[in-house]
XYZ file of C-alpha atoms in Angstrom:
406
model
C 57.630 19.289 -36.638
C 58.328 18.568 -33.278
C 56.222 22.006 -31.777
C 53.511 20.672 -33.899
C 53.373 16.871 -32.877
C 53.525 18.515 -29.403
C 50.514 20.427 -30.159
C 48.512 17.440 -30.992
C 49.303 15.486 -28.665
C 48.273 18.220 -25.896
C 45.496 18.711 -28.130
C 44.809 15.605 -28.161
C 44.980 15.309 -24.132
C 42.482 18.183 -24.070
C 40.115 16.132 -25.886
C 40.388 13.033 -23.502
C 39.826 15.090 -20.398
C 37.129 16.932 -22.131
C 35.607 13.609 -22.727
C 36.359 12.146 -19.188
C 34.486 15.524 -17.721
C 31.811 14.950 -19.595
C 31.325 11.336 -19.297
C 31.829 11.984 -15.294
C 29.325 14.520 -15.470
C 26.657 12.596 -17.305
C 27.621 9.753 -14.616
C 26.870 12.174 -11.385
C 23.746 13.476 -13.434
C 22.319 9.604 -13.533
C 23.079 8.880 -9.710
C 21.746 11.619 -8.661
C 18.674 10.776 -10.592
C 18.432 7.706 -9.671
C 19.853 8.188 -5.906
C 16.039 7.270 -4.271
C 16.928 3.521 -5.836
C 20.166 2.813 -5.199
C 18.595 0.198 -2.146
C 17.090 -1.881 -4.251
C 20.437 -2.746 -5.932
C 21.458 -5.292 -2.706
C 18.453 -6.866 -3.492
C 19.221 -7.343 -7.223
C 22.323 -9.357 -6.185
C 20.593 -11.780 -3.081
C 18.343 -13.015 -6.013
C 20.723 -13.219 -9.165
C 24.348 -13.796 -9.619
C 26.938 -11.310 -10.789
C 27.722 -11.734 -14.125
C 31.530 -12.970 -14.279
C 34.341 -11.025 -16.077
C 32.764 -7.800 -16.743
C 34.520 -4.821 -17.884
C 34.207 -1.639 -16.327
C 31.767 -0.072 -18.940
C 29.630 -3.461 -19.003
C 29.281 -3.196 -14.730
C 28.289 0.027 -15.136
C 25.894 -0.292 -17.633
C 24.603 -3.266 -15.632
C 24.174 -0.848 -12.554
C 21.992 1.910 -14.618
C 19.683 -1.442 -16.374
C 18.976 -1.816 -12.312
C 18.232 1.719 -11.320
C 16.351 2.389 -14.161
C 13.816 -0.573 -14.212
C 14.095 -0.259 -10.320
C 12.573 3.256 -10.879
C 9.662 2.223 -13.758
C 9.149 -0.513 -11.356
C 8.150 1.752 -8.018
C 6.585 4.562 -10.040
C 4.319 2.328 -11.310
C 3.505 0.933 -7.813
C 5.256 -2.163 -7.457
C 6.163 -2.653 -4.082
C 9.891 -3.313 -3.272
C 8.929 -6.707 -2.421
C 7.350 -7.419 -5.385
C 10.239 -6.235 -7.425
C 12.733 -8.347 -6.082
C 10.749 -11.822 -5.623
C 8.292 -11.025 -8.757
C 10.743 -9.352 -11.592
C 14.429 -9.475 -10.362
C 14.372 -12.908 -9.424
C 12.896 -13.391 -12.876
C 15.456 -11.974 -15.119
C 16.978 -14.558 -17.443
C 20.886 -13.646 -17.838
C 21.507 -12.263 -21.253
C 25.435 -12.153 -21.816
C 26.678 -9.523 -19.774
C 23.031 -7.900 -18.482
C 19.548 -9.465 -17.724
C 16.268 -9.346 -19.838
C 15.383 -6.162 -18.036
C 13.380 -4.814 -21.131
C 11.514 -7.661 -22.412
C 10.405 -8.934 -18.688
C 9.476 -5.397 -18.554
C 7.002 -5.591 -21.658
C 6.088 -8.928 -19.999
C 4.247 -7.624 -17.221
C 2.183 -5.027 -19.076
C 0.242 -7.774 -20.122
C -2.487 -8.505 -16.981
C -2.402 -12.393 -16.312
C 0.268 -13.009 -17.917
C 2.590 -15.577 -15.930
C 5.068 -13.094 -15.775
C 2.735 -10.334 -14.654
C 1.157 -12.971 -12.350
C 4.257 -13.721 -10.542
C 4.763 -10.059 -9.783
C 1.636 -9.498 -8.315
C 0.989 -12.493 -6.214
C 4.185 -11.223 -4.679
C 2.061 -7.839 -3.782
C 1.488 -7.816 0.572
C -1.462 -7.969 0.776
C -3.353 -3.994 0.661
C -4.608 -3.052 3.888
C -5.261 0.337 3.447
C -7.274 2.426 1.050
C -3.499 4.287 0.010
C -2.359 0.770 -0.370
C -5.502 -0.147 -2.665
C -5.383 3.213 -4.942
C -1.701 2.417 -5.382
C -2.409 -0.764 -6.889
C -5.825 0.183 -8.581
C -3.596 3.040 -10.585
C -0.866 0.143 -11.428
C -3.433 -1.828 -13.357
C -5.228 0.999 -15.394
C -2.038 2.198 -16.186
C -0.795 -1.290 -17.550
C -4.309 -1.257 -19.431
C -3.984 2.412 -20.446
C -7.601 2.405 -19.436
C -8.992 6.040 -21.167
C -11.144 8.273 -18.545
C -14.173 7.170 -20.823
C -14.889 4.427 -22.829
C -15.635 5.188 -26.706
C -17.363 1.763 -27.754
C -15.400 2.274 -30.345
C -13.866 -1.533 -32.005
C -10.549 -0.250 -32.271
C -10.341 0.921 -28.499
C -11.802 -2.203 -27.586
C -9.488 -4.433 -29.625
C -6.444 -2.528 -28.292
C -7.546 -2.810 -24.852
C -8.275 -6.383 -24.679
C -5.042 -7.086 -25.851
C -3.684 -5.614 -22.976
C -4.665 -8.827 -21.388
C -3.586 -12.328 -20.920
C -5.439 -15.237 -23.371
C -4.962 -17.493 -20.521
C -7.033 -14.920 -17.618
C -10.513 -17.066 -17.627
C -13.203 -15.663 -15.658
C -12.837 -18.473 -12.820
C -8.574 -17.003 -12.364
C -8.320 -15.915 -8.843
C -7.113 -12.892 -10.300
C -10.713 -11.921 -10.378
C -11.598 -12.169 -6.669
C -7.981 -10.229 -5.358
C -8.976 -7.030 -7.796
C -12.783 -7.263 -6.087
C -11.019 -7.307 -2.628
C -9.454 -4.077 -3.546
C -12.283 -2.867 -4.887
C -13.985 -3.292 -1.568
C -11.199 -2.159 0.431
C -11.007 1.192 -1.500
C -14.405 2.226 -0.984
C -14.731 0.448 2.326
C -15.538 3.956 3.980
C -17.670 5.229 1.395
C -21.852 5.389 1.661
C -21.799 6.522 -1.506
C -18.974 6.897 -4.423
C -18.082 10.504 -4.862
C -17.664 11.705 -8.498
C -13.464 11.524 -9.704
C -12.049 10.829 -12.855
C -10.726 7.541 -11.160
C -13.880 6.057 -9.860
C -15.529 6.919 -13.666
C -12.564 4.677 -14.619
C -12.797 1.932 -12.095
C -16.912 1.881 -12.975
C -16.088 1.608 -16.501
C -13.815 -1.099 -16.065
C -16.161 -3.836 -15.373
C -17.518 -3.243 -19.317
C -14.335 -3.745 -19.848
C -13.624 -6.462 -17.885
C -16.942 -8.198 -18.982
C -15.814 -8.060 -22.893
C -12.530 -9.549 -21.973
C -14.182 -12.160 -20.298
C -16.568 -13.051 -23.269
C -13.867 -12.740 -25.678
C -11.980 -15.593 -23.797
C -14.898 -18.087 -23.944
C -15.458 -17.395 -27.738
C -11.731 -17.964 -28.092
C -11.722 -21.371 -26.079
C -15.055 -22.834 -26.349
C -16.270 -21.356 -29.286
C -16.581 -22.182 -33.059
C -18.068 -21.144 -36.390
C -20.688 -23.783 -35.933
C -21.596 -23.000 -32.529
C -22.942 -19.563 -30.849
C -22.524 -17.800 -27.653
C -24.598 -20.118 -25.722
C -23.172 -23.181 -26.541
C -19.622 -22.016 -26.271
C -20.591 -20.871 -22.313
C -22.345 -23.999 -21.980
C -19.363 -26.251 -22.915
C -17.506 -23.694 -20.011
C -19.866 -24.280 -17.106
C -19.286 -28.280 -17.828
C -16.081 -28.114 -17.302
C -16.580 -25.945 -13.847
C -17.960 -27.297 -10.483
C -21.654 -26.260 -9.923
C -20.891 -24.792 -6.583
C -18.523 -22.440 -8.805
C -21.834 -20.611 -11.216
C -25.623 -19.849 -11.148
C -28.110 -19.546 -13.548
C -30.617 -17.398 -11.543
C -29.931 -14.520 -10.346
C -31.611 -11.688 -11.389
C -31.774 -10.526 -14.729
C -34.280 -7.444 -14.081
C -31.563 -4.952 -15.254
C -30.964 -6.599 -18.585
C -33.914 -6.871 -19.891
C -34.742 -3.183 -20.542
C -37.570 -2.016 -23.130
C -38.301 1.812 -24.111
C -42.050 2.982 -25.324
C -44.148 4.772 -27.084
C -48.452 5.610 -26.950
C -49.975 4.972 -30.421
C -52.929 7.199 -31.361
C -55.628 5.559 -29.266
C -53.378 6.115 -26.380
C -52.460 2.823 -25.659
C -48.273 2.014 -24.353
C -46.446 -0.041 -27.347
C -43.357 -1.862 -26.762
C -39.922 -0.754 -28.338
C -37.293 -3.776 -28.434
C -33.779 -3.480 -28.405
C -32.887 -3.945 -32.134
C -36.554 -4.320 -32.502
C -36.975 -7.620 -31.570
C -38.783 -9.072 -29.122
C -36.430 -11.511 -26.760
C -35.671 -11.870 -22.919
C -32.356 -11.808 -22.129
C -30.542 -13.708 -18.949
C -27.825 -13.509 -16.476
C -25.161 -16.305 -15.846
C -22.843 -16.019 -12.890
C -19.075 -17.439 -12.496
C -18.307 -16.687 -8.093
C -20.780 -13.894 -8.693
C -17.641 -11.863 -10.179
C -17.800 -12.890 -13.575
C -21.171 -11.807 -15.257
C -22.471 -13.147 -18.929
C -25.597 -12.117 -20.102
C -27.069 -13.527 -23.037
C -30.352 -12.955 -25.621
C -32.631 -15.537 -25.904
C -31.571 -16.036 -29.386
C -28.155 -16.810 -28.163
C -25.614 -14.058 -28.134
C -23.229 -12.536 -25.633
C -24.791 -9.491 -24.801
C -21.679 -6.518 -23.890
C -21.343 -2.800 -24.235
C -17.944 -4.351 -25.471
C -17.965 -6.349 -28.372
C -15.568 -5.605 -30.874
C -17.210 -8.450 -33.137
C -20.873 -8.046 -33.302
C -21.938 -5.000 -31.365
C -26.068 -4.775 -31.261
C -27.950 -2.238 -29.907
C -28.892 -5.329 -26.838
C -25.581 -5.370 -26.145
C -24.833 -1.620 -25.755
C -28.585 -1.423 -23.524
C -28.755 -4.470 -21.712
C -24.603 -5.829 -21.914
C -23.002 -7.298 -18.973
C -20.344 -5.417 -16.524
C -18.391 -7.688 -14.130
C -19.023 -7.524 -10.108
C -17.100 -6.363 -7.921
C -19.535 -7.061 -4.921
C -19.301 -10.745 -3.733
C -23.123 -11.193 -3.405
C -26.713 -9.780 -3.972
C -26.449 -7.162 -0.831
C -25.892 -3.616 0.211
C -22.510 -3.933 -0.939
C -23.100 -5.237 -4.560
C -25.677 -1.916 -4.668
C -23.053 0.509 -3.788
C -20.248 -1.053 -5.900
C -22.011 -2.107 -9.170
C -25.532 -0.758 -9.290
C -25.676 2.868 -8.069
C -22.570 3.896 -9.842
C -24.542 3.020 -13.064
C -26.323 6.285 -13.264
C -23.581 8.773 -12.660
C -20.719 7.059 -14.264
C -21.501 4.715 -16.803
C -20.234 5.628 -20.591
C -21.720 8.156 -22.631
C -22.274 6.133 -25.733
C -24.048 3.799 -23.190
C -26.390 6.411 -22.003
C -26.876 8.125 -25.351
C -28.761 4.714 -26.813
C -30.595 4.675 -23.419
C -31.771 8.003 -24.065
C -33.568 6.676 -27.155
C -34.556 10.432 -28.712
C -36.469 11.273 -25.386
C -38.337 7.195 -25.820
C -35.842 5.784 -22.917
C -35.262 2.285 -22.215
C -36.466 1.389 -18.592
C -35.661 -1.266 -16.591
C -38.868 -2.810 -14.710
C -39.557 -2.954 -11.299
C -40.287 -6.431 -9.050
C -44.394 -5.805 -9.580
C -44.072 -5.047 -13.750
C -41.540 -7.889 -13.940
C -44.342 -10.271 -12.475
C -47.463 -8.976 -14.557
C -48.227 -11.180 -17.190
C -50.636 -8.595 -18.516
C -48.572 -5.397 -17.903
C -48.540 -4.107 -21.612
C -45.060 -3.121 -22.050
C -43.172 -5.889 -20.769
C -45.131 -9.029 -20.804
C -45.378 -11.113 -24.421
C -48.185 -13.580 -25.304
C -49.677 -13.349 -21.989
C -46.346 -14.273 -19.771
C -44.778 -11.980 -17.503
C -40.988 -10.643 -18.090
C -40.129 -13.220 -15.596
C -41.647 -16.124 -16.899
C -39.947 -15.673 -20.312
C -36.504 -15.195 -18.518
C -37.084 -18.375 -17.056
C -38.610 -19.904 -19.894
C -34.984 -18.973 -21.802
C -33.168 -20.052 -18.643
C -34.496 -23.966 -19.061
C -33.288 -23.601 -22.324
C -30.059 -23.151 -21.764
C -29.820 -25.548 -18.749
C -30.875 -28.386 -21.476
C -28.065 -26.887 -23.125
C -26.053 -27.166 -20.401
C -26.959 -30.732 -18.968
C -26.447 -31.811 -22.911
C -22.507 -30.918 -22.238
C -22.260 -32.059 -19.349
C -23.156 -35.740 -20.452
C -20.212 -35.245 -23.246
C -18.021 -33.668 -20.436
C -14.672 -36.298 -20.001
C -13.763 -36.650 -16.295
C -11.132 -34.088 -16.285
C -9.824 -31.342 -14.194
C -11.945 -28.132 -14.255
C -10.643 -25.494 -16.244
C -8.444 -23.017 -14.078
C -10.899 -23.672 -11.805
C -8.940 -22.447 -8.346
C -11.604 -21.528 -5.648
């Protein structure tokens, strides 16, 4: 009996070492994975305290939680400042850890506080490198697709990679433009790359979110996209929209000769209605029909063959110059969706946008109506909703202006 308890226990010291070895071995493994991050361990600890009386196995699973969000953190872009003022100084203590995972899921959402915090701790880009770097962050966190399906179920899972609280007046909006601008700061003209398709295809994106959040906040069953942007602007500064800026490129119209020869109109949904442009610091773009409706390639809610043709796409440009034309209006024909272009197309009747001189002609017999130009009836549906507008405004409560920040 003796040989054999000695057997066990030798057996049994086997097993232990064989455990230790491999335990040790799986430890070296990790730290040498995760060797390019052991620096931004110090600066764990100068934000958060140590927790007190950990064991050996809890300090060392504390030291992995680190390294491991330290390197999700920095391959998704995050700078090492950001990660220590935006997301380590964040963690809430949990026991004998930190709320590494559910901060983590925090800042996939864009605008949320926590996201927010994280990024307004971003230096300031100052490079292109620097720009792509963050550019890549954000359509990662969206898990923008390289092309946009129209497709409700995309859409609905992509908006709700955002914030409720991101309204189209957030600040948030001008830093992503800046980048924008700083990216293709050297370029005459955007070359053709999966990633500049994306960033294009964005704005639709963008645009829809945008929409979605004034429905949400200023909308209601009784009340329809007009009135629900109306009640927005009144709570905004003047300085801070505009109701006239062009609206040439939304108000498309396709054609056809009829058997004497003569150019018939072909409407959107076939009906006849001019649609027009709202600006929030240029950025932020709504179009709208003249019957009312947010008009976006977007809309997971009621998606007309307007919106797909003539839908807004947010601005990355700051005004109406060179600048706006190379960001957000040449782009259009070599990048834009296909599902976008395929109602263009029409079945070889196109919808075309018309120049300054058709826009004007009151006669011109595609794009005039009752005798008034294109333009007239834009503004005619303009004064319309400025009544609209000024109606609100008289109801508007002195109060602060909502996330207004410029």
């Amino acid at each position: 009996m003796k040989y054999v308890g000695k057997c066990i226990a030798f057996l049994l010291f086997l097993t232990f070492l064989w455990h230790f070895g491999q335990l040790e071995k799986e430890r070296l493994s990790f730290e040498s994975k995760y060797r390019a991050y052991r620096d931004l361990i110090p600066l764990f600890y100068r934000v958060q305290k140590k927790p007190q009386n950990l064991s050996i196995p809890q300090e060392n699973q504390l030291r992995k939680d680190i390294l491991i969000y330290s390197k999700k953190l920095v391959e998704d872009g995050w700078s090492y400042q950001a990660i220590k003022k935006g997301f380590f100084k964040e963690l809430k203590p949990e026991k004998t850890s930190y709320s590494f995972k559910k901060h983590y899921q925090a800042i996939h959402t864009i605008g949320s506080v926590a996201f927010e915090k994280l990024w307004s701790q971003e230096p300031t880009a100052q490079t292109t490198i620097e720009a792509e770097r963050k550019l890549k962050l954000l359509l990662k966190y969206l898990r923008m697709p390289s092309e946009l399906s129209g497709k409700s179920q995309e859409t609905k899972r992509l908006l709700n990679r955002f914030s409720s609280e991101l309204d189209p007046s957030h600040p948030f909006w001008d830093r992503l433009s800046f980048l924008i601008q700083l990216y293709y700061s050297h370029e005459e003209k955007i070359p053709y790359t999966s990633l500049n398709r994306q960033i294009h295809q964005l704005r639709y994106l963008i645009s829809s979110q945008q929409m979605q959040w004034v429905r949400n906040h200023f909308g209601g069953q009784a009340l329809n996209d007009s009135d629900a942007l109306a009640k927005y602007l009144a709570t905004l500064d003047e300085e801070a929209y505009s109701l006239y800026e062009s609206s040439r490129y939304h108000n498309k119209v396709a054609s056809v000769t009829d058997q004497e020869g003569n150019f018939q109109p072909l409407y959107s949904d076939n009906k006849p209605q001019s649609n027009y442009k709202v600006l929030v610091h240029f950025h932020s773009e709504f179009i709208l029909s003249e019957s009312g409706q947010f008009l976006v390639a977007l809309d997971p809610d009621n998606l007309t063959e307007n919106s797909i043709i003539n839908g807004a796409s947010f601005n990355y440009g700051n005004q109406n110059n060179d600048l706006h034309k190379l960001l957000d209006i040449d782009p259009i024909d070599y990048f834009d969706p296909e599902f976008i272009e395929k109602v263009l197309i029409n079945q070889d009747k196109p919808f075309a946008v018309p120049d300054i001189q058709q826009q004007a002609d009151k006669h011109h017999p595609i794009f005039s109506r009752h005798g008034k130009s294109a333009k007239q009836l834009i503004k005619a549906a303009i004064k319309q909703f400025k009544k609209l507008l000024e109606h609100y405004q008289s109801n508007q409560q002195v109060s602060p202006a909502v996330s207004e920040s410029h």
